[in-house]
mmCIF file of C-alpha atoms and ligand atoms in Angstrom:
data_model
loop_
_atom_site.group_PDB
_atom_site.id
_atom_site.type_symbol
_atom_site.label_atom_id
_atom_site.label_comp_id
_atom_site.label_asym_id
_atom_site.label_seq_id
_atom_site.Cartn_x
_atom_site.Cartn_y
_atom_site.Cartn_z
ATOM 1 C CA MET A 1 38.655 53.305 -64.150
ATOM 2 C CA VAL A 2 40.320 50.852 -66.041
ATOM 3 C CA SER A 3 43.349 52.317 -68.141
ATOM 4 C CA ASN A 4 44.047 51.734 -71.916
ATOM 5 C CA LEU A 5 46.891 49.905 -70.572
ATOM 6 C CA ALA A 6 44.693 47.011 -69.190
ATOM 7 C CA HIS A 7 42.793 47.116 -72.209
ATOM 8 C CA ASP A 8 45.848 46.383 -74.354
ATOM 9 C CA LYS A 9 47.116 43.831 -71.876
ATOM 10 C CA ALA A 10 44.050 41.769 -71.924
ATOM 11 C CA ARG A 11 43.750 41.865 -75.744
ATOM 12 C CA ALA A 12 47.536 40.630 -76.087
ATOM 13 C CA ILE A 13 46.746 38.073 -73.936
ATOM 14 C CA ALA A 14 43.726 36.856 -75.489
ATOM 15 C CA GLU A 15 45.409 37.162 -79.220
ATOM 16 C CA ALA A 16 48.304 35.135 -77.861
ATOM 17 C CA VAL A 17 46.170 31.971 -77.058
ATOM 18 C CA PRO A 18 47.335 29.406 -79.418
ATOM 19 C CA ASP A 19 44.565 27.589 -81.482
ATOM 20 C CA PRO A 20 43.948 24.208 -79.829
ATOM 21 C CA GLU A 21 43.829 22.348 -83.183
ATOM 22 C CA LEU A 22 46.735 24.019 -84.829
ATOM 23 C CA PRO A 23 48.854 25.296 -82.320
ATOM 24 C CA VAL A 24 51.417 26.935 -84.489
ATOM 25 C CA LEU A 25 48.915 29.603 -84.878
ATOM 26 C CA THR A 26 47.638 32.011 -82.239
ATOM 27 C CA LEU A 27 44.050 33.482 -82.089
ATOM 28 C CA GLY A 28 45.220 36.705 -82.892
ATOM 29 C CA ASP A 29 46.613 34.852 -86.151
ATOM 30 C CA LEU A 30 43.457 33.300 -87.047
ATOM 31 C CA GLY A 31 41.477 36.625 -86.771
ATOM 32 C CA ILE A 32 38.840 35.343 -84.699
ATOM 33 C CA ILE A 33 39.022 38.017 -81.883
ATOM 34 C CA ARG A 34 36.807 40.922 -82.650
ATOM 35 C CA ASP A 35 36.917 42.786 -79.377
ATOM 36 C CA VAL A 36 38.344 42.878 -76.024
ATOM 37 C CA ALA A 37 36.671 44.791 -73.423
ATOM 38 C CA ALA A 38 38.274 45.347 -69.664
ATOM 39 C CA SER A 39 36.281 46.969 -67.322
ATOM 40 C CA GLY A 40 36.017 47.226 -63.432
ATOM 41 C CA THR A 41 33.713 44.172 -63.328
ATOM 42 C CA GLY A 42 35.816 41.959 -65.597
ATOM 43 C CA VAL A 43 36.670 41.292 -69.384
ATOM 44 C CA GLU A 44 34.636 40.627 -72.084
ATOM 45 C CA VAL A 45 35.751 38.827 -75.005
ATOM 46 C CA THR A 46 33.990 38.914 -78.387
ATOM 47 C CA ILE A 47 34.812 36.163 -81.151
ATOM 48 C CA THR A 48 33.428 35.036 -84.381
ATOM 49 C CA PRO A 49 33.005 31.411 -84.502
ATOM 50 C CA THR A 50 35.139 29.608 -87.673
ATOM 51 C CA TYR A 51 33.172 26.798 -89.007
ATOM 52 C CA SER A 52 29.519 26.039 -87.455
ATOM 53 C CA GLY A 53 30.528 22.646 -86.385
ATOM 54 C CA CYS A 54 34.042 23.564 -85.311
ATOM 55 C CA PRO A 55 34.311 21.522 -82.287
ATOM 56 C CA ALA A 56 37.252 23.471 -81.023
ATOM 57 C CA MET A 57 35.246 26.744 -80.624
ATOM 58 C CA ASN A 58 34.050 25.833 -76.925
ATOM 59 C CA THR A 59 38.102 24.935 -76.088
ATOM 60 C CA MET A 60 38.912 28.336 -77.589
ATOM 61 C CA GLY A 61 36.526 30.131 -75.321
ATOM 62 C CA MET A 62 38.030 28.202 -72.097
ATOM 63 C CA ASP A 63 41.551 28.638 -73.226
ATOM 64 C CA ILE A 64 41.026 32.624 -73.299
ATOM 65 C CA SER A 65 39.042 32.547 -70.183
ATOM 66 C CA LEU A 66 41.885 30.550 -68.344
ATOM 67 C CA ALA A 67 44.543 32.679 -69.681
ATOM 68 C CA LEU A 68 43.217 35.927 -68.636
ATOM 69 C CA ALA A 69 42.306 34.398 -65.093
ATOM 70 C CA GLU A 70 46.021 33.598 -65.069
ATOM 71 C CA ALA A 71 47.157 37.281 -65.500
ATOM 72 C CA GLY A 72 44.857 38.421 -63.131
ATOM 73 C CA PHE A 73 41.504 39.438 -64.921
ATOM 74 C CA GLY A 74 38.139 38.383 -64.119
ATOM 75 C CA PRO A 75 35.774 37.296 -64.472
ATOM 76 C CA VAL A 76 35.782 36.626 -67.897
ATOM 77 C CA ARG A 77 32.786 36.772 -70.362
ATOM 78 C CA ILE A 78 32.932 35.227 -73.904
ATOM 79 C CA LYS A 79 30.513 36.495 -76.261
ATOM 80 C CA THR A 80 30.056 35.123 -79.931
ATOM 81 C CA THR A 81 29.100 37.285 -82.766
ATOM 82 C CA LEU A 82 27.933 35.890 -86.296
ATOM 83 C CA SER A 83 28.189 38.803 -88.114
ATOM 84 C CA PRO A 84 30.069 39.487 -90.121
ATOM 85 C CA ALA A 85 30.865 35.788 -90.853
ATOM 86 C CA TRP A 86 34.515 34.927 -90.395
ATOM 87 C CA THR A 87 36.597 34.417 -93.669
ATOM 88 C CA THR A 88 39.901 33.021 -94.060
ATOM 89 C CA ASP A 89 40.877 36.406 -95.280
ATOM 90 C CA TRP A 90 41.103 37.435 -91.599
ATOM 91 C CA ILE A 91 44.217 35.359 -91.161
ATOM 92 C CA SER A 92 47.211 37.456 -90.560
ATOM 93 C CA ALA A 93 50.041 37.669 -92.999
ATOM 94 C CA GLU A 94 52.251 36.322 -90.118
ATOM 95 C CA GLY A 95 49.568 33.461 -89.524
ATOM 96 C CA ARG A 96 49.972 32.392 -93.278
ATOM 97 C CA ALA A 97 53.549 32.334 -92.997
ATOM 98 C CA LYS A 98 53.278 29.949 -89.818
ATOM 99 C CA LEU A 99 50.972 27.670 -91.679
ATOM 100 C CA GLN A 100 53.298 27.397 -94.494
ATOM 101 C CA ALA A 101 56.483 26.949 -92.237
ATOM 102 C CA PHE A 102 54.225 24.037 -90.523
ATOM 103 C CA GLY A 103 53.768 22.386 -93.799
ATOM 104 C CA ILE A 104 50.078 23.447 -94.393
ATOM 105 C CA ALA A 105 49.238 25.506 -97.482
ATOM 106 C CA PRO A 106 47.600 28.789 -96.287
ATOM 107 C CA PRO A 107 44.287 29.495 -97.796
ATOM 108 C CA GLY A 108 44.545 31.938 -100.895
ATOM 109 C CA PRO A 109 42.295 35.084 -101.319
ATOM 110 C CA ARG A 110 38.625 34.590 -101.592
ATOM 111 C CA GLY A 111 37.177 34.396 -105.284
ATOM 112 C CA ASN A 112 40.595 33.997 -106.661
ATOM 113 C CA ASP A 113 41.339 30.584 -108.017
ATOM 114 C CA ALA A 114 45.184 30.681 -107.573
ATOM 115 C CA PRO A 115 46.922 27.634 -107.749
ATOM 116 C CA VAL A 116 47.853 25.912 -104.518
ATOM 117 C CA ALA A 117 51.649 25.875 -103.897
ATOM 118 C CA CYS A 118 53.173 22.736 -102.274
ATOM 119 C CA PRO A 119 54.143 24.131 -98.931
ATOM 120 C CA LEU A 120 57.316 21.432 -98.736
ATOM 121 C CA CYS A 121 59.136 21.951 -102.339
ATOM 122 C CA GLY A 122 56.791 25.296 -103.453
ATOM 123 C CA SER A 123 55.540 23.743 -106.946
ATOM 124 C CA THR A 124 52.140 24.495 -107.981
ATOM 125 C CA ASN A 125 51.788 20.991 -109.733
ATOM 126 C CA THR A 126 49.445 19.879 -107.013
ATOM 127 C CA GLY A 127 45.764 18.340 -106.887
ATOM 128 C CA GLU A 128 43.035 17.942 -104.378
ATOM 129 C CA ILE A 129 42.486 14.229 -102.991
ATOM 130 C CA SER A 130 39.645 15.222 -100.951
ATOM 131 C CA HIS A 131 37.768 18.319 -100.065
ATOM 132 C CA PHE A 132 37.223 17.280 -96.509
ATOM 133 C CA GLY A 133 40.655 17.012 -94.280
ATOM 134 C CA SER A 134 41.306 16.160 -90.500
ATOM 135 C CA THR A 135 39.512 19.144 -89.511
ATOM 136 C CA ALA A 136 36.641 21.365 -90.755
ATOM 137 C CA CYS A 137 39.156 23.844 -91.882
ATOM 138 C CA LYS A 138 41.676 21.838 -94.052
ATOM 139 C CA ALA A 139 41.375 19.714 -97.331
ATOM 140 C CA LEU A 140 43.566 16.780 -98.059
ATOM 141 C CA TRP A 141 46.183 17.618 -101.248
ATOM 142 C CA ARG A 142 49.113 16.186 -102.724
ATOM 143 C CA CYS A 143 52.146 17.537 -104.647
ATOM 144 C CA LEU A 144 52.800 15.819 -107.984
ATOM 145 C CA ALA A 145 56.220 17.150 -108.172
ATOM 146 C CA CYS A 146 57.648 15.973 -104.964
ATOM 147 C CA ARG A 147 55.086 13.392 -104.241
ATOM 148 C CA GLU A 148 54.362 14.356 -100.703
ATOM 149 C CA PRO A 149 50.679 14.631 -99.423
ATOM 150 C CA PHE A 150 49.757 18.118 -97.429
ATOM 151 C CA ASP A 151 46.910 19.701 -95.753
ATOM 152 C CA HIS A 152 45.343 22.762 -97.268
ATOM 153 C CA PHE A 153 43.746 25.451 -95.238
ATOM 154 C CA LYS A 154 40.524 25.774 -97.213
ATOM 155 C CA CYS A 155 39.730 29.111 -98.418
ATOM 156 C CA HIS A 156 36.231 30.083 -96.585
ATOM 157 C CA MET B 1 13.226 8.896 -63.275
ATOM 158 C CA PRO B 2 13.109 9.648 -66.907
ATOM 159 C CA ALA B 3 13.338 13.399 -68.134
ATOM 160 C CA THR B 4 9.951 14.838 -68.805
ATOM 161 C CA SER B 5 9.535 16.166 -72.485
ATOM 162 C CA ILE B 6 9.160 19.897 -72.871
ATOM 163 C CA ALA B 7 5.889 21.579 -74.220
ATOM 164 C CA LEU B 8 6.469 23.856 -77.479
ATOM 165 C CA ALA B 9 4.872 27.115 -78.100
ATOM 166 C CA THR B 10 2.746 27.722 -81.224
ATOM 167 C CA ASP B 11 4.539 30.500 -82.405
ATOM 168 C CA PRO B 12 5.266 30.514 -86.404
ATOM 169 C CA LEU B 13 8.876 32.106 -86.356
ATOM 170 C CA LEU B 14 9.758 29.200 -83.491
ATOM 171 C CA ARG B 15 8.556 26.563 -85.438
ATOM 172 C CA PHE B 16 9.957 27.942 -88.692
ATOM 173 C CA ILE B 17 13.417 27.696 -86.828
ATOM 174 C CA LEU B 18 13.035 24.447 -85.347
ATOM 175 C CA ARG B 19 12.181 22.780 -88.719
ATOM 176 C CA ARG B 20 15.289 23.833 -90.158
ATOM 177 C CA ALA B 21 17.232 23.265 -87.060
ATOM 178 C CA ASP B 22 15.605 19.706 -86.902
ATOM 179 C CA ASP B 23 16.373 19.103 -90.455
ATOM 180 C CA ALA B 24 20.210 19.841 -89.858
ATOM 181 C CA LEU B 25 20.275 17.569 -86.554
ATOM 182 C CA VAL B 26 18.557 14.623 -87.705
ATOM 183 C CA LEU B 27 20.248 14.400 -91.264
ATOM 184 C CA GLY B 28 23.708 15.235 -89.259
ATOM 185 C CA HIS B 29 22.797 12.254 -86.802
ATOM 186 C CA ARG B 30 22.296 9.922 -89.884
ATOM 187 C CA LEU B 31 25.623 11.115 -91.393
ATOM 188 C CA SER B 32 27.306 10.174 -88.129
ATOM 189 C CA GLU B 33 26.046 6.589 -88.042
ATOM 190 C CA TRP B 34 28.958 6.260 -91.144
ATOM 191 C CA CYS B 35 31.564 7.140 -88.515
ATOM 192 C CA GLY B 36 34.096 4.253 -88.745
ATOM 193 C CA HIS B 37 32.045 2.451 -91.272
ATOM 194 C CA ALA B 38 32.395 4.392 -94.815
ATOM 195 C CA PRO B 39 33.983 2.659 -97.581
ATOM 196 C CA MET B 40 37.254 4.583 -97.321
ATOM 197 C CA LEU B 41 39.124 6.700 -95.151
ATOM 198 C CA GLU B 42 38.680 10.005 -96.782
ATOM 199 C CA GLU B 43 34.850 9.494 -97.004
ATOM 200 C CA ASP B 44 34.861 8.546 -93.487
ATOM 201 C CA MET B 45 36.228 12.126 -92.637
ATOM 202 C CA ALA B 46 33.928 13.771 -95.245
ATOM 203 C CA LEU B 47 30.572 12.420 -94.050
ATOM 204 C CA ALA B 48 31.937 13.157 -90.525
ATOM 205 C CA ASN B 49 32.784 16.927 -91.263
ATOM 206 C CA ILE B 50 29.595 17.154 -92.899
ATOM 207 C CA ALA B 51 27.801 16.184 -90.008
ATOM 208 C CA LEU B 52 29.590 18.368 -88.035
ATOM 209 C CA ASP B 53 28.693 21.398 -90.110
ATOM 210 C CA LEU B 54 25.080 20.296 -89.700
ATOM 211 C CA LEU B 55 25.171 19.843 -86.152
ATOM 212 C CA GLY B 56 26.760 23.174 -85.715
ATOM 213 C CA GLN B 57 23.838 24.795 -87.980
ATOM 214 C CA ALA B 58 21.455 22.987 -85.627
ATOM 215 C CA ARG B 59 22.863 24.395 -82.442
ATOM 216 C CA ALA B 60 22.755 28.155 -83.865
ATOM 217 C CA LEU B 61 19.303 27.668 -84.883
ATOM 218 C CA TYR B 62 18.352 25.777 -81.781
ATOM 219 C CA ALA B 63 19.954 28.613 -79.664
ATOM 220 C CA TYR B 64 18.085 31.308 -81.807
ATOM 221 C CA ALA B 65 14.831 29.357 -80.943
ATOM 222 C CA GLY B 66 15.419 29.331 -77.336
ATOM 223 C CA VAL B 67 15.737 33.307 -77.659
ATOM 224 C CA VAL B 68 12.383 33.493 -79.647
ATOM 225 C CA GLU B 69 10.458 31.176 -77.486
ATOM 226 C CA GLY B 70 11.752 32.841 -74.112
ATOM 227 C CA ALA B 71 10.644 29.705 -72.191
ATOM 228 C CA GLY B 72 14.347 29.178 -70.861
ATOM 229 C CA HIS B 73 14.872 26.152 -73.506
ATOM 230 C CA ASP B 74 18.558 25.622 -74.605
ATOM 231 C CA GLU B 75 19.956 23.602 -77.446
ATOM 232 C CA ASP B 76 20.115 20.545 -75.506
ATOM 233 C CA ALA B 77 16.130 20.791 -74.230
ATOM 234 C CA TYR B 78 15.330 20.797 -78.110
ATOM 235 C CA ALA B 79 17.291 18.237 -78.973
ATOM 236 C CA TYR B 80 16.956 15.762 -76.087
ATOM 237 C CA LEU B 81 13.479 16.822 -74.540
ATOM 238 C CA ARG B 82 10.982 16.636 -77.416
ATOM 239 C CA ASP B 83 8.876 13.595 -78.100
ATOM 240 C CA PRO B 84 8.743 12.193 -82.126
ATOM 241 C CA ALA B 85 5.594 14.027 -82.893
ATOM 242 C CA ASP B 86 7.218 17.452 -81.620
ATOM 243 C CA TYR B 87 10.105 17.218 -84.250
ATOM 244 C CA LEU B 88 9.187 19.043 -86.983
ATOM 245 C CA ASN B 89 11.856 17.704 -89.637
ATOM 246 C CA LEU B 90 11.679 16.558 -93.165
ATOM 247 C CA LEU B 91 10.687 13.006 -93.841
ATOM 248 C CA LEU B 92 13.600 12.628 -96.245
ATOM 249 C CA VAL B 93 16.259 13.430 -93.663
ATOM 250 C CA GLU B 94 14.966 10.872 -91.048
ATOM 251 C CA GLN B 95 15.089 8.040 -93.387
ATOM 252 C CA PRO B 96 17.577 5.043 -92.795
ATOM 253 C CA ASN B 97 20.882 5.721 -94.567
ATOM 254 C CA GLY B 98 20.735 2.420 -96.512
ATOM 255 C CA ASP B 99 23.927 1.837 -98.620
ATOM 256 C CA PHE B 100 26.802 4.703 -99.345
ATOM 257 C CA ALA B 101 24.860 5.368 -102.645
ATOM 258 C CA ARG B 102 21.592 6.160 -100.889
ATOM 259 C CA THR B 103 23.377 8.125 -98.233
ATOM 260 C CA ILE B 104 25.164 10.380 -100.729
ATOM 261 C CA VAL B 105 22.117 11.012 -103.078
ATOM 262 C CA ARG B 106 20.321 12.192 -100.060
ATOM 263 C CA VAL B 107 23.107 14.643 -99.153
ATOM 264 C CA TRP B 108 22.933 15.461 -102.930
ATOM 265 C CA LEU B 109 19.119 16.287 -103.099
ATOM 266 C CA TYR B 110 19.082 18.048 -99.690
ATOM 267 C CA SER B 111 22.216 20.253 -100.144
ATOM 268 C CA ALA B 112 20.946 21.278 -103.762
ATOM 269 C CA PHE B 113 18.004 22.596 -101.926
ATOM 270 C CA MET B 114 19.403 24.092 -99.175
ATOM 271 C CA ASP B 115 22.202 25.681 -101.019
ATOM 272 C CA LEU B 116 19.592 27.605 -102.742
ATOM 273 C CA TRP B 117 17.703 28.196 -99.392
ATOM 274 C CA TRP B 118 20.598 29.571 -97.406
ATOM 275 C CA GLN B 119 21.568 32.046 -100.202
ATOM 276 C CA ARG B 120 18.205 33.530 -100.178
ATOM 277 C CA MET B 121 18.337 33.617 -96.320
ATOM 278 C CA THR B 122 21.544 35.750 -95.886
ATOM 279 C CA ALA B 123 18.845 38.411 -97.007
ATOM 280 C CA SER B 124 16.435 37.681 -94.408
ATOM 281 C CA LYS B 125 14.760 40.546 -92.652
ATOM 282 C CA ASP B 126 15.468 38.606 -89.556
ATOM 283 C CA ALA B 127 19.057 39.731 -88.687
ATOM 284 C CA GLN B 128 20.212 36.658 -86.855
ATOM 285 C CA LEU B 129 18.708 34.266 -89.266
ATOM 286 C CA ALA B 130 20.608 36.341 -91.820
ATOM 287 C CA ALA B 131 23.834 35.774 -89.993
ATOM 288 C CA ILE B 132 23.422 32.161 -89.318
ATOM 289 C CA ALA B 133 22.785 31.762 -93.179
ATOM 290 C CA ALA B 134 26.106 33.717 -94.217
ATOM 291 C CA ARG B 135 28.096 31.187 -92.391
ATOM 292 C CA ALA B 136 25.766 28.065 -93.653
ATOM 293 C CA VAL B 137 25.916 29.248 -97.163
ATOM 294 C CA LYS B 138 29.576 28.561 -97.226
ATOM 295 C CA GLU B 139 29.419 24.921 -95.734
ATOM 296 C CA VAL B 140 26.758 23.936 -97.737
ATOM 297 C CA ALA B 141 28.326 24.908 -101.003
ATOM 298 C CA TYR B 142 30.996 22.219 -100.062
ATOM 299 C CA HIS B 143 28.597 19.362 -99.250
ATOM 300 C CA LEU B 144 26.988 19.949 -102.649
ATOM 301 C CA ARG B 145 30.002 19.949 -104.453
ATOM 302 C CA HIS B 146 31.278 16.845 -102.877
ATOM 303 C CA ALA B 147 27.678 14.895 -103.048
ATOM 304 C CA ALA B 148 27.079 15.627 -106.691
ATOM 305 C CA ALA B 149 30.767 14.616 -107.708
ATOM 306 C CA TRP B 150 29.952 11.370 -105.966
ATOM 307 C CA VAL B 151 26.972 10.966 -107.895
ATOM 308 C CA VAL B 152 28.250 11.361 -110.901
ATOM 309 C CA ARG B 153 31.376 9.018 -110.063
ATOM 310 C CA LEU B 154 28.506 6.330 -109.073
ATOM 311 C CA GLY B 155 26.145 7.023 -111.708
ATOM 312 C CA ASP B 156 28.873 7.034 -114.121
ATOM 313 C CA GLY B 157 30.744 3.932 -112.711
ATOM 314 C CA THR B 158 30.181 0.285 -112.680
ATOM 315 C CA PRO B 159 26.966 -1.225 -113.363
ATOM 316 C CA GLU B 160 26.604 -1.928 -109.777
ATOM 317 C CA SER B 161 27.487 1.551 -108.410
ATOM 318 C CA HIS B 162 25.176 2.946 -110.963
ATOM 319 C CA GLN B 163 22.413 0.544 -110.078
ATOM 320 C CA ARG B 164 22.598 1.484 -106.524
ATOM 321 C CA ALA B 165 22.681 5.163 -107.121
ATOM 322 C CA GLN B 166 19.417 4.701 -109.420
ATOM 323 C CA ALA B 167 17.792 2.682 -106.581
ATOM 324 C CA GLY B 168 18.524 5.209 -104.066
ATOM 325 C CA LEU B 169 17.256 8.078 -105.940
ATOM 326 C CA ALA B 170 14.166 5.695 -106.695
ATOM 327 C CA LEU B 171 13.272 5.292 -102.906
ATOM 328 C CA LEU B 172 13.977 9.130 -101.840
ATOM 329 C CA TRP B 173 12.386 10.983 -104.733
ATOM 330 C CA PRO B 174 8.785 10.691 -102.930
ATOM 331 C CA TYR B 175 10.269 12.368 -99.798
ATOM 332 C CA ALA B 176 12.255 15.274 -101.638
ATOM 333 C CA GLY B 177 8.858 17.543 -102.499
ATOM 334 C CA GLU B 178 8.519 18.141 -99.053
ATOM 335 C CA MET B 179 11.413 20.400 -99.183
ATOM 336 C CA LEU B 180 9.783 22.418 -101.839
ATOM 337 C CA THR B 181 6.381 23.335 -99.842
ATOM 338 C CA SER B 182 6.055 25.891 -97.130
ATOM 339 C CA GLU B 183 3.198 25.172 -94.431
ATOM 340 C CA PRO B 184 0.365 27.394 -93.729
ATOM 341 C CA ASP B 185 1.846 29.016 -90.733
ATOM 342 C CA GLU B 186 4.806 30.333 -92.645
ATOM 343 C CA ALA B 187 2.814 32.615 -94.770
ATOM 344 C CA ALA B 188 3.378 35.691 -92.795
ATOM 345 C CA LEU B 189 6.680 35.282 -92.427
ATOM 346 C CA ILE B 190 7.187 34.690 -96.120
ATOM 347 C CA ALA B 191 5.373 37.833 -96.727
ATOM 348 C CA ALA B 192 7.578 39.808 -94.639
ATOM 349 C CA GLY B 193 10.498 38.828 -96.083
ATOM 350 C CA VAL B 194 12.132 36.723 -92.794
ATOM 351 C CA ALA B 195 11.665 33.386 -94.356
ATOM 352 C CA CYS B 196 12.152 32.322 -97.796
ATOM 353 C CA ASP B 197 9.295 30.585 -100.005
ATOM 354 C CA PRO B 198 10.863 27.337 -100.610
ATOM 355 C CA GLU B 199 8.287 26.989 -103.852
ATOM 356 C CA THR B 200 10.152 29.649 -105.414
ATOM 357 C CA LEU B 201 13.149 27.442 -105.438
ATOM 358 C CA ARG B 202 11.462 24.394 -107.077
ATOM 359 C CA ALA B 203 12.399 25.286 -110.682
ATOM 360 C CA PRO B 204 16.089 25.877 -109.867
ATOM 361 C CA TRP B 205 16.448 22.991 -107.452
ATOM 362 C CA LEU B 206 14.950 20.673 -110.453
ATOM 363 C CA GLY B 207 16.928 22.448 -112.833
ATOM 364 C CA ARG B 208 20.335 21.797 -110.916
ATOM 365 C CA VAL B 209 19.401 18.024 -109.837
ATOM 366 C CA LYS B 210 18.632 17.145 -113.673
ATOM 367 C CA ALA B 211 21.925 18.414 -114.692
ATOM 368 C CA VAL B 212 23.670 16.453 -112.223
ATOM 369 C CA ALA B 213 21.464 13.277 -113.213
ATOM 370 C CA ALA B 214 22.044 13.761 -116.997
ATOM 371 C CA GLU B 215 26.031 14.056 -116.236
ATOM 372 C CA ALA B 216 25.833 10.884 -113.882
ATOM 373 C CA GLY B 217 23.723 9.040 -116.531
ATOM 374 C CA ILE B 218 20.892 8.190 -114.172
ATOM 375 C CA SER B 219 17.211 8.903 -114.748
ATOM 376 C CA LEU B 220 15.038 11.218 -112.488
ATOM 377 C CA PRO B 221 11.997 9.200 -111.021
ATOM 378 C CA THR B 222 8.453 10.091 -112.520
ATOM 379 C CA THR B 223 6.749 9.422 -109.400
ATOM 380 C CA PRO B 224 4.935 11.849 -107.550
ATOM 381 C CA PHE B 225 6.241 13.904 -104.447
ATOM 382 C CA SER B 226 3.821 11.791 -102.427
ATOM 383 C CA GLN B 227 5.207 11.615 -98.949
ATOM 384 C CA GLN B 228 4.902 14.632 -96.556
ATOM 385 C CA GLY B 229 3.870 15.272 -92.892
ATOM 386 C CA GLY B 230 7.167 15.760 -91.190
ATOM 387 C CA ARG B 231 6.855 19.354 -91.050
ATOM 388 C CA ARG B 232 3.619 18.894 -88.761
ATOM 389 C CA GLY B 233 5.082 16.194 -86.740
ATOM 390 C CA HIS B 234 3.800 13.195 -88.571
ATOM 391 C CA HIS B 235 6.746 11.010 -88.710
ATOM 392 C CA GLY B 236 7.598 7.164 -89.744
ATOM 393 C CA GLU B 237 8.956 4.363 -87.740
ATOM 394 C CA ALA B 238 12.373 5.152 -88.146
ATOM 395 C CA MET B 239 12.401 8.542 -86.355
ATOM 396 C CA GLY B 240 11.195 7.065 -83.262
ATOM 397 C CA HIS B 241 14.253 4.776 -83.308
ATOM 398 C CA LEU B 242 16.387 7.509 -84.349
ATOM 399 C CA LEU B 243 15.533 9.682 -81.186
ATOM 400 C CA ALA B 244 15.628 6.547 -79.077
ATOM 401 C CA GLU B 245 19.617 6.261 -79.463
ATOM 402 C CA LEU B 246 20.025 10.330 -80.071
ATOM 403 C CA GLN B 247 18.044 10.883 -76.567
ATOM 404 C CA TYR B 248 18.821 7.990 -74.532
ATOM 405 C CA MET B 249 21.636 9.599 -72.341
ATOM 406 C CA GLN B 250 19.621 12.879 -71.297
ATOM 407 C CA ARG B 251 16.329 10.478 -71.135
ATOM 408 C CA THR B 252 17.699 8.065 -68.857
ATOM 409 C CA TYR B 253 20.074 10.582 -66.663
ATOM 410 C CA PRO B 254 18.420 13.805 -66.891
ATOM 411 C CA ALA B 255 20.521 16.781 -66.978
ATOM 412 C CA ALA B 256 23.931 14.683 -66.962
ATOM 413 C CA GLN B 257 26.935 16.570 -68.087
ATOM 414 C CA TRP B 258 30.231 15.457 -69.407
HETATM 415 ZN ZN1 ZN C 301 56.045 19.343 -103.425
#
């Protein structure tokens, strides 16, 4: 018999794991953790992959397994589910605030062409330099007010 | 001892999945050849990002092919342990990159089609294919937007860039028709709503391509779609060279792991 407490604890540990490429975000902030099920035979964590080609997905699974093992949970099984597809709408409000504070313009709501505000000075006088940035999730933008380049977490 | 190749079952669903997985893997491999060689840093990152998306799509499809076949083959077995004649990709995607303009024109022609194709596949009666499509459709929209913008910039650019875009299109055009054709063993899958009939995408694809070509000031060739056969494993010389590089490590050191 596994208590609800163990479930909650396992879930909290999995959600607190930092994103390997954007360590200001936790996996909980990113919204990829669908389910955490602790039972007498171990823990099963279900995650939704972000981008098809995101090379961080394997690392995320490993980091979750390690964090749970360190807290005494095990064995850990990582299950991925494709449907429904992950969307940036699942990034938490706290996650968006962290991105902003880190200098990355957070994604706007899907299907809404809201202007992208510069994370440094707040101006919306901005423009895209390249659709493709340093990772699959980011595009390269620049601010025409303060002249600084910045990353924008793409709406997906 | 070199690793032995795997033999494939002839199940139509398996072949349907492998055809699209092979397209994505082979084009992804071609685009990854640009890594460190693109004309500018932003474009280096863009081509590598597109290659990664395609590799990810191929992996999801190969993983599902393994489930469908039920012969214990994983993603790596499909990618590394098949001979050229067992690869079922379009001839379009295996052609050498050529220059940057030709590379971009290929991504444009392919993505303009795949954007339509994945949209339709989100309604596939096969739940796993629909789930893979739901993610891929968002990615290919980006690839198409990026490639089409470049086609316009090149076609409407300098005489040199215009000539290169036009030459790339002339070279690739005869291969483009294979995307729009279904294979006889796909008829039942199409009837069952599992597969999308590419013939029905011919007109919308042509419409999109025409619109971008007009904006770019390049003309669509009038040559017929004469080159086909990849879907049945009939490949050109370039495919053998591509696989020799792609498979080298696993063939030389079977089951090697990082
Ligand atoms: Zn600014």
